Coordinates of C-alpha atoms and ligand atoms in Angstrom, one line a residue:
X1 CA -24.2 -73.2 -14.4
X2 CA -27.7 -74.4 -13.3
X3 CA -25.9 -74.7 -9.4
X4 CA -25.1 -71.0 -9.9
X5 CA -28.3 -70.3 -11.0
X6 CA -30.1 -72.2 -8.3
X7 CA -27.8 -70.3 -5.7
X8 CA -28.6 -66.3 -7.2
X9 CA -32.2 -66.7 -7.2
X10 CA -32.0 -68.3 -3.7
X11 CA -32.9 -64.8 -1.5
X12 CA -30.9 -64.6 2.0
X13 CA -29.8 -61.4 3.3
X14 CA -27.5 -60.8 6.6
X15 CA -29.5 -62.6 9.4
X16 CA -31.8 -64.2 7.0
X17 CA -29.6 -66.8 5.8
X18 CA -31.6 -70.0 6.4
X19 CA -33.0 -70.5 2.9
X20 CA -29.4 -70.4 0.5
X21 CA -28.0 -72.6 3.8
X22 CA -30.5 -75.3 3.1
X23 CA -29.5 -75.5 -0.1
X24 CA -25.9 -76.0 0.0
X25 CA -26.7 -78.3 3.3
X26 CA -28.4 -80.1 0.5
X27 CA -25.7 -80.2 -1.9
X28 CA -22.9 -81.1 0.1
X29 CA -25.2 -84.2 1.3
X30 CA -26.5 -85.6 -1.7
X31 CA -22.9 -85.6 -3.3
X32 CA -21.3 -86.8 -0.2
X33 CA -18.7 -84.0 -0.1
X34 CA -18.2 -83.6 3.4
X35 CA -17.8 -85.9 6.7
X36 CA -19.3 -82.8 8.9
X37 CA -21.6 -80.5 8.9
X38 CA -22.7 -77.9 11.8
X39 CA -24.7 -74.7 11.9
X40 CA -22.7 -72.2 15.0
X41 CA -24.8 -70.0 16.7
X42 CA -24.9 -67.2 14.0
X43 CA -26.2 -69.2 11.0
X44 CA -22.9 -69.9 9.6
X45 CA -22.1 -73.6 8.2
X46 CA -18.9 -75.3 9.0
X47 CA -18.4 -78.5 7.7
X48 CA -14.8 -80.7 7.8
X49 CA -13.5 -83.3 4.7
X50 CA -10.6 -85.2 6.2
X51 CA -7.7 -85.9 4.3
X52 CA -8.3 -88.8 1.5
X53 CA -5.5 -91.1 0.1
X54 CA -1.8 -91.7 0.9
X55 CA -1.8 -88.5 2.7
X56 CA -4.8 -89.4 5.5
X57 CA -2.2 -91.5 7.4
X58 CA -0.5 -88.6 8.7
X59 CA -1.5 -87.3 13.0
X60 CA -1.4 -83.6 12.5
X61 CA -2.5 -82.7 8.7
X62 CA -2.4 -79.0 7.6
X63 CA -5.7 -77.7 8.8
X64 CA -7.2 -75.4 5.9
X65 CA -10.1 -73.0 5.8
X66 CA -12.1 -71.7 3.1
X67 CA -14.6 -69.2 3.6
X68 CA -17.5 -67.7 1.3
X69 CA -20.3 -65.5 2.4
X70 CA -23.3 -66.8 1.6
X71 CA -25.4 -63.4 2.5
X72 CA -26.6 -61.3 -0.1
X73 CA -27.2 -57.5 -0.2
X74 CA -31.0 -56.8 0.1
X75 CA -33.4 -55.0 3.2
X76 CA -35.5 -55.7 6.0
X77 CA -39.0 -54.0 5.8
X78 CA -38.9 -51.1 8.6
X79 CA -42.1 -50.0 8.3
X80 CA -45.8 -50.8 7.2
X81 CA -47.8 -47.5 6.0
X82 CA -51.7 -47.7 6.7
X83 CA -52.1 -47.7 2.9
X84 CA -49.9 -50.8 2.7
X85 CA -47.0 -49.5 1.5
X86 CA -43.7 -50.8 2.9
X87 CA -40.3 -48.9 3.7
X88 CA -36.8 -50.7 3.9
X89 CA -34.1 -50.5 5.7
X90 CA -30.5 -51.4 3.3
X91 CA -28.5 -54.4 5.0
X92 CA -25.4 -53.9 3.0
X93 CA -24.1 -50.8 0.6
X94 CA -26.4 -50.3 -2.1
X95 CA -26.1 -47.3 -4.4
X96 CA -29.6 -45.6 -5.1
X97 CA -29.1 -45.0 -8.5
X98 CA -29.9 -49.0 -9.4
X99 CA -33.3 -49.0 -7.3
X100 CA -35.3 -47.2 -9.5
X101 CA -38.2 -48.9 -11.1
X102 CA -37.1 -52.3 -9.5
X103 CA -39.3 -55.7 -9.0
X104 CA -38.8 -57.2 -5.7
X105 CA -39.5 -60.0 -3.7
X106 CA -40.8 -59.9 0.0
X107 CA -40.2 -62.7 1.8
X108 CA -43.1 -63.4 4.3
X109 CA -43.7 -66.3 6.6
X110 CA -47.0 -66.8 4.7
X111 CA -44.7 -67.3 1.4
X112 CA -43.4 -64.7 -0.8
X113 CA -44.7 -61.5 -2.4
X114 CA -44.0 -59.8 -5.7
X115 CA -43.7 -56.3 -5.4
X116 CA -42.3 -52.7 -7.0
X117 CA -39.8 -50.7 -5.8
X118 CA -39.8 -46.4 -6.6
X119 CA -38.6 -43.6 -4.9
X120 CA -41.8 -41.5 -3.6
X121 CA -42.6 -37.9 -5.5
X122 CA -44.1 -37.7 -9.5
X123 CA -43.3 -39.3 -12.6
X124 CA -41.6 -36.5 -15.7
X125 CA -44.3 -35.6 -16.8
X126 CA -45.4 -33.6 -14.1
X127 CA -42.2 -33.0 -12.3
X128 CA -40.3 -29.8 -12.0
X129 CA -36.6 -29.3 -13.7
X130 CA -34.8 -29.6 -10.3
X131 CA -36.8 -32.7 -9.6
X132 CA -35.4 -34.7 -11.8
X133 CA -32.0 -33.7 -11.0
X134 CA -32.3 -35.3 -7.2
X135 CA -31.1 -38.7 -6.5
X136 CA -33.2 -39.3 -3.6
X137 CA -32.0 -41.3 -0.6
X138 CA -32.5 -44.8 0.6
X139 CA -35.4 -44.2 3.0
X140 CA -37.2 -42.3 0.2
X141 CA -38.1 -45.6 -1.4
X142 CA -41.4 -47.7 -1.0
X143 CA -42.5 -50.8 -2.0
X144 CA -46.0 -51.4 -3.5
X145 CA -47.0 -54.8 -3.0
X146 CA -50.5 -54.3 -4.6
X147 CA -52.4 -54.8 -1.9
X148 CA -54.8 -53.3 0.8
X149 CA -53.3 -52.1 4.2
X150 CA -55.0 -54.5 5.5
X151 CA -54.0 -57.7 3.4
X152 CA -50.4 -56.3 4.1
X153 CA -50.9 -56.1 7.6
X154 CA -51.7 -59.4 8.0
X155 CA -48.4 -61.0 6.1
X156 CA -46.1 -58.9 6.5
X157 CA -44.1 -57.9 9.3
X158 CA -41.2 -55.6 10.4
X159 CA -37.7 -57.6 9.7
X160 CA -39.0 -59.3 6.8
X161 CA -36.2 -59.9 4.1
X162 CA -36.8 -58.1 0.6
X163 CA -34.2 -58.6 -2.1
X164 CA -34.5 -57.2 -5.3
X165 CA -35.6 -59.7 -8.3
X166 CA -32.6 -60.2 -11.1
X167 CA -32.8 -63.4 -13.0
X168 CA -29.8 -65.2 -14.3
X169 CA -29.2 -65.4 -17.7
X170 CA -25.7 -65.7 -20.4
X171 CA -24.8 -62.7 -21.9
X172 CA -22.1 -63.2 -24.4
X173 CA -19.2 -64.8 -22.8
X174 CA -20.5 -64.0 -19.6
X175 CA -23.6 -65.0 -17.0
X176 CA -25.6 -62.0 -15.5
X177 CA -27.5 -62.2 -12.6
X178 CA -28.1 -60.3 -9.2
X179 CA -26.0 -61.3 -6.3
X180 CA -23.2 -63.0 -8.0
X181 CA -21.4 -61.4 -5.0
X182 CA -21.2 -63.7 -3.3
X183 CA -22.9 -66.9 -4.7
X184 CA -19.8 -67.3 -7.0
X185 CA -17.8 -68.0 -3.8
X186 CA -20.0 -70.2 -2.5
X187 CA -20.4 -71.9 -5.6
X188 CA -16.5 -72.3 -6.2
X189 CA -16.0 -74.4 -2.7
X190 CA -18.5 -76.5 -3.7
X191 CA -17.5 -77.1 -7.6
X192 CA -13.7 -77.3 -6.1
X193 CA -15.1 -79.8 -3.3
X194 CA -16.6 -81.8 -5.8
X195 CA -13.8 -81.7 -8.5
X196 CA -10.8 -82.8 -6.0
X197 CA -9.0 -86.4 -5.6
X198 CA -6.6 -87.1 -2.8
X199 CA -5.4 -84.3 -0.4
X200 CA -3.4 -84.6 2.9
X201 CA -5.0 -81.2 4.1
X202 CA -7.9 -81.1 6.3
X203 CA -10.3 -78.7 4.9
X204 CA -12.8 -76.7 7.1
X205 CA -15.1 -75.2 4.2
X206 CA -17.1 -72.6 5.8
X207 CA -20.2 -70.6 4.3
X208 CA -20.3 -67.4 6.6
X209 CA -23.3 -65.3 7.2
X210 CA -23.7 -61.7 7.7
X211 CA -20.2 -60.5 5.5
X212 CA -22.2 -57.3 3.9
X213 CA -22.7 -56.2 6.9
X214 CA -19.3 -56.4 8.3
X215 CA -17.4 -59.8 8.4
X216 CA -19.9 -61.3 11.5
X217 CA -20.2 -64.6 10.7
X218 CA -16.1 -65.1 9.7
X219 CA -15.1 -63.8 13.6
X220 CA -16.7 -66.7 15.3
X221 CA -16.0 -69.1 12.5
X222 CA -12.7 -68.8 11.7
X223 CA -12.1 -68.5 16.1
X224 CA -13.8 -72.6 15.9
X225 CA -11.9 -73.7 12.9
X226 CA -8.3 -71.7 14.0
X227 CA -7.0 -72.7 10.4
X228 CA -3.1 -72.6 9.6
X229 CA -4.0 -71.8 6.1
X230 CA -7.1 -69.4 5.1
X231 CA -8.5 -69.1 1.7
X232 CA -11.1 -66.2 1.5
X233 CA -13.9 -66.9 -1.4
X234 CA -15.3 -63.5 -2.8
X235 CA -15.7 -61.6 -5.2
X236 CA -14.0 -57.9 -6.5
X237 CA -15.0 -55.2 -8.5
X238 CA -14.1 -55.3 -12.7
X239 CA -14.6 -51.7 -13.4
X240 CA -13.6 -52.1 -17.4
X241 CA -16.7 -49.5 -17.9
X242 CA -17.0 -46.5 -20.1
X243 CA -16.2 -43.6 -17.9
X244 CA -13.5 -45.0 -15.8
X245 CA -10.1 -44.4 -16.1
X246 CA -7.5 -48.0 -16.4
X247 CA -5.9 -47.4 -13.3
X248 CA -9.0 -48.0 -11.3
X249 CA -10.4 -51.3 -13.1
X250 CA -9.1 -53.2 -9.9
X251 CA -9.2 -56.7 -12.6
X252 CA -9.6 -57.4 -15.8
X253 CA -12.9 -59.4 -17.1
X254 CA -11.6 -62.9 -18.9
X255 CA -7.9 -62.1 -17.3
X256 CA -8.4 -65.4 -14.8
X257 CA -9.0 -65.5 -11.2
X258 CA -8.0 -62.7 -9.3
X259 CA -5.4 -62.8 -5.9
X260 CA -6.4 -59.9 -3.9
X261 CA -2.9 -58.2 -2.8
X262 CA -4.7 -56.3 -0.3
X263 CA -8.0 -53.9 0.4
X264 CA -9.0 -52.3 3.5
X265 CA -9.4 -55.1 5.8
X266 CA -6.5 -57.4 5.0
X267 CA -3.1 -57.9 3.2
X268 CA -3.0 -61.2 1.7
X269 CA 0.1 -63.5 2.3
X270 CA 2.3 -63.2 -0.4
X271 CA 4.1 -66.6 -0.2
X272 CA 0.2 -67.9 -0.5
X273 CA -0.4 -65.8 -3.3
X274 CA 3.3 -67.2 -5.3
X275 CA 2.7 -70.3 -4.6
X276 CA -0.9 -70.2 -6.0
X277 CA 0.3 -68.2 -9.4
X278 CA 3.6 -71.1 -9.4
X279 CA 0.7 -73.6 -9.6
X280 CA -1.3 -71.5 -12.2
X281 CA 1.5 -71.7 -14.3
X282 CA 2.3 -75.3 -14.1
X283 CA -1.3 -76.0 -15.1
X284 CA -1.9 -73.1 -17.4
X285 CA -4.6 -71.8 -15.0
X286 CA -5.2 -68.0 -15.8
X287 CA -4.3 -65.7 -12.7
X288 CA -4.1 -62.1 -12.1
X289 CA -3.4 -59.7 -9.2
X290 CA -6.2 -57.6 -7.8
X291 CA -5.7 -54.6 -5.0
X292 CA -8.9 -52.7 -4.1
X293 CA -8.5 -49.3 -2.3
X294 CA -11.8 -49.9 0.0
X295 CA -13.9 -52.6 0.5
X296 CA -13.0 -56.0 2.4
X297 CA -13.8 -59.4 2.9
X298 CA -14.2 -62.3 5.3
X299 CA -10.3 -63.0 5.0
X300 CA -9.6 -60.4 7.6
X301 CA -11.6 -62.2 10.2
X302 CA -9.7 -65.7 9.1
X303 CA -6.2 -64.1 9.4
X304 CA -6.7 -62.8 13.0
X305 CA -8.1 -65.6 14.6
X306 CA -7.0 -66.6 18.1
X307 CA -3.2 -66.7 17.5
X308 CA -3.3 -66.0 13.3
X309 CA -3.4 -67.4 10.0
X310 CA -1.7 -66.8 6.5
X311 CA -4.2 -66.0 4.2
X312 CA -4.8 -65.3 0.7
X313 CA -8.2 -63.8 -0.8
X314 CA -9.9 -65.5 -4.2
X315 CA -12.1 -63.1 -6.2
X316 CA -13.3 -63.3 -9.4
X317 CA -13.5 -60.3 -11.2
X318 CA -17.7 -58.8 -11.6
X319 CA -18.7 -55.9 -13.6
X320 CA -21.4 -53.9 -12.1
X321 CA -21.2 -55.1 -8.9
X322 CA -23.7 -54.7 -6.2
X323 CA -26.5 -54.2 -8.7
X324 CA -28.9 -57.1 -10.4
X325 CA -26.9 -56.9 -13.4
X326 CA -23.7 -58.2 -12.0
X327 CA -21.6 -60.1 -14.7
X328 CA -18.9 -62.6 -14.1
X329 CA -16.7 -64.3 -17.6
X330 CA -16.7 -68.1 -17.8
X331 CA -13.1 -68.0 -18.3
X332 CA -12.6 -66.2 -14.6
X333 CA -15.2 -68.6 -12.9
X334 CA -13.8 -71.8 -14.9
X335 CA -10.2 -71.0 -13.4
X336 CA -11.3 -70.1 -10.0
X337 CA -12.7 -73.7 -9.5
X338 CA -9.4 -75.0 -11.1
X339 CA -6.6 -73.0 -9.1
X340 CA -9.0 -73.7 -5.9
X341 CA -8.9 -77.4 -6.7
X342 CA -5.4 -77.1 -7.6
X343 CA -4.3 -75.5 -4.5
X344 CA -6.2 -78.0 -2.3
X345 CA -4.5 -81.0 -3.6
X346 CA -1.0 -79.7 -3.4
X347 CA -1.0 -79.0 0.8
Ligands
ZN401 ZN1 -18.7 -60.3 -1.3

């Protein structure tokens, strides 16, 4: 778990992705993983492992992509009030009901800078009955960085990255941590990369940049690589909480690995997603079927790539997603590396 950890309390928002693309750069390196590596123009990293064993003798091997974003939801400072005070703008969907009261983390060129974020207007105590009904919006958030106007001024400017701070700790059967969306992805390719033998497939893994904002990174990608097969690493929403009804859980916490059927942006291959739950079976791997009504995922970019790809889209199943409390179950993340590696080694 200490890889996870390393890549949740890495920040890198959409178009700030440098600093968690160093570090799986590094990875992949040190532990000899791949045979190339290349940043494209928008930040994303390709790299290519050619096939090992018997099956590297063969001219035209099965090329296969994996993807994973490696972006995090988080803001880019918008404004810098005299007093020093910052405002944010969101770069992916956050819900304003989990910013109150938040410690964040402004990343400067000087180095980074602790700071607090609160909606402007008064604390209970002095606030009005319909006051503390409101949920305010976005842009009514600050950031107090405990400093003069003038200190602030000096390091910090206007696009600067801010993520919120969540540490990573177990909880129960699970880990916790912010931004498990999407550094469980990431993570998986590498802990599958690292975990497989022989394979006749060449495999283009891919860590894409700017997915919360849209699937940017996976167009240009995925239009390089033009993959036969596509393997989309993400995440999807577990909503086994108190106040939601069974029908709408989208997956089940501890229920294995998730195959997402389909969301908004793409319908999975279905002979992909049979022949992954056939190979579940033989090695006991625990699998489950996910569809999500809205919400999509750097799949859709890999299956309509220059002529087309079949696809199928990996998730594992997170409670409270999109907040710093995000939980994934060993169980789900132990058999997402396994059916990954799995999968791999049969093409
Ligand atoms: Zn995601």
């Amino acid at each position: 778990m200490e890889l996870l950890e390393l890549l949740t309390q890495t920040p890198s928002v959409p178009g700030r992705e440098s600093r968690i693309r160093q570090v799986i750069a590094d990875h992949l390196a040190e532990a000899k993983l791949v045979d190339e590596m290349h940043v494209d123009p928008l930040g994303s990293l390709l790299t290519i492992r050619k096939p090992r064993g018997a099956g590297a003798a063969q001219t035209a091997p099965q090329r296969v992509m994996l993807a994973a974003h490696m972006d995090q939801i988080g803001f880019l400072v918008s404004h810098i009030h005299g007093d020093g005070t910052l405002r944010v703008n969101p770069v992916g969907g956050f819900d304003p009901r989990n910013l109150f009261a938040r410690k964040v983390r402004v990343c400067a060129a000087s180095g980074d800078l602790m700071g607090v974020m609160n909606p402007g207007g008064k604390p209970i105590h002095i606030s009005s009955p319909e006051e503390r009904k409101k949920v305010p919006e976005i842009n009514e958030f600050y950031i107090d960085l405990g400093m003069s106007g003038e200190q602030v001024g000096e390091q910090v400017k206007l696009g600067d990255m801010v993520v919120l701070d969540g540490p990573f700790h177990t909880v129960g059967d699970y880990v916790s941590s912010q931004c498990l969306d999407n550094r469980v992805g990431c993570w998986a390719q590498l802990r599958a990369l690292e975990q497989l033998g022989d394979h006749a497939c060449e495999i283009h893994a891919v860590w894409t940049v700017q997915e919360e904002v849209g699937l940017r990174g996976a167009v240009p990608a995925s239009y390089r690589v033009q993959p036969d097969i596509a393997i989309a690493c993400d995440t999807t929403l577990c909503c086994q909480t108190p106040g939601v009804p069974e029908e709408q859980r989208v997956s089940v916490a501890g229920g294995g690995v998730a195959l997402h059927v389909m969301d908004s942006s793409a319908i999975s291959d279905l002979g992909l997603i049979e022949e992954m739950e056939a190979l579940a079976e033989t090695h006991q791997i625990p699998v489950q079927r996910a569809l999500l009504a809205r919400g999509g995922q750097d799949g859709a970019a890999m299956q309509r790539a220059r002529t087309g790809a079949r696809m199928v889209a990996m998730a594992c199943p997170i409670k409270h997603i999109h907040t710093v409390t995000e939980m994934a179950h060993r169980t789900d993340l132990a058999a997402y590396v396994a059916l990954l590696t799995a999968f791999l080694q049969s093409l």
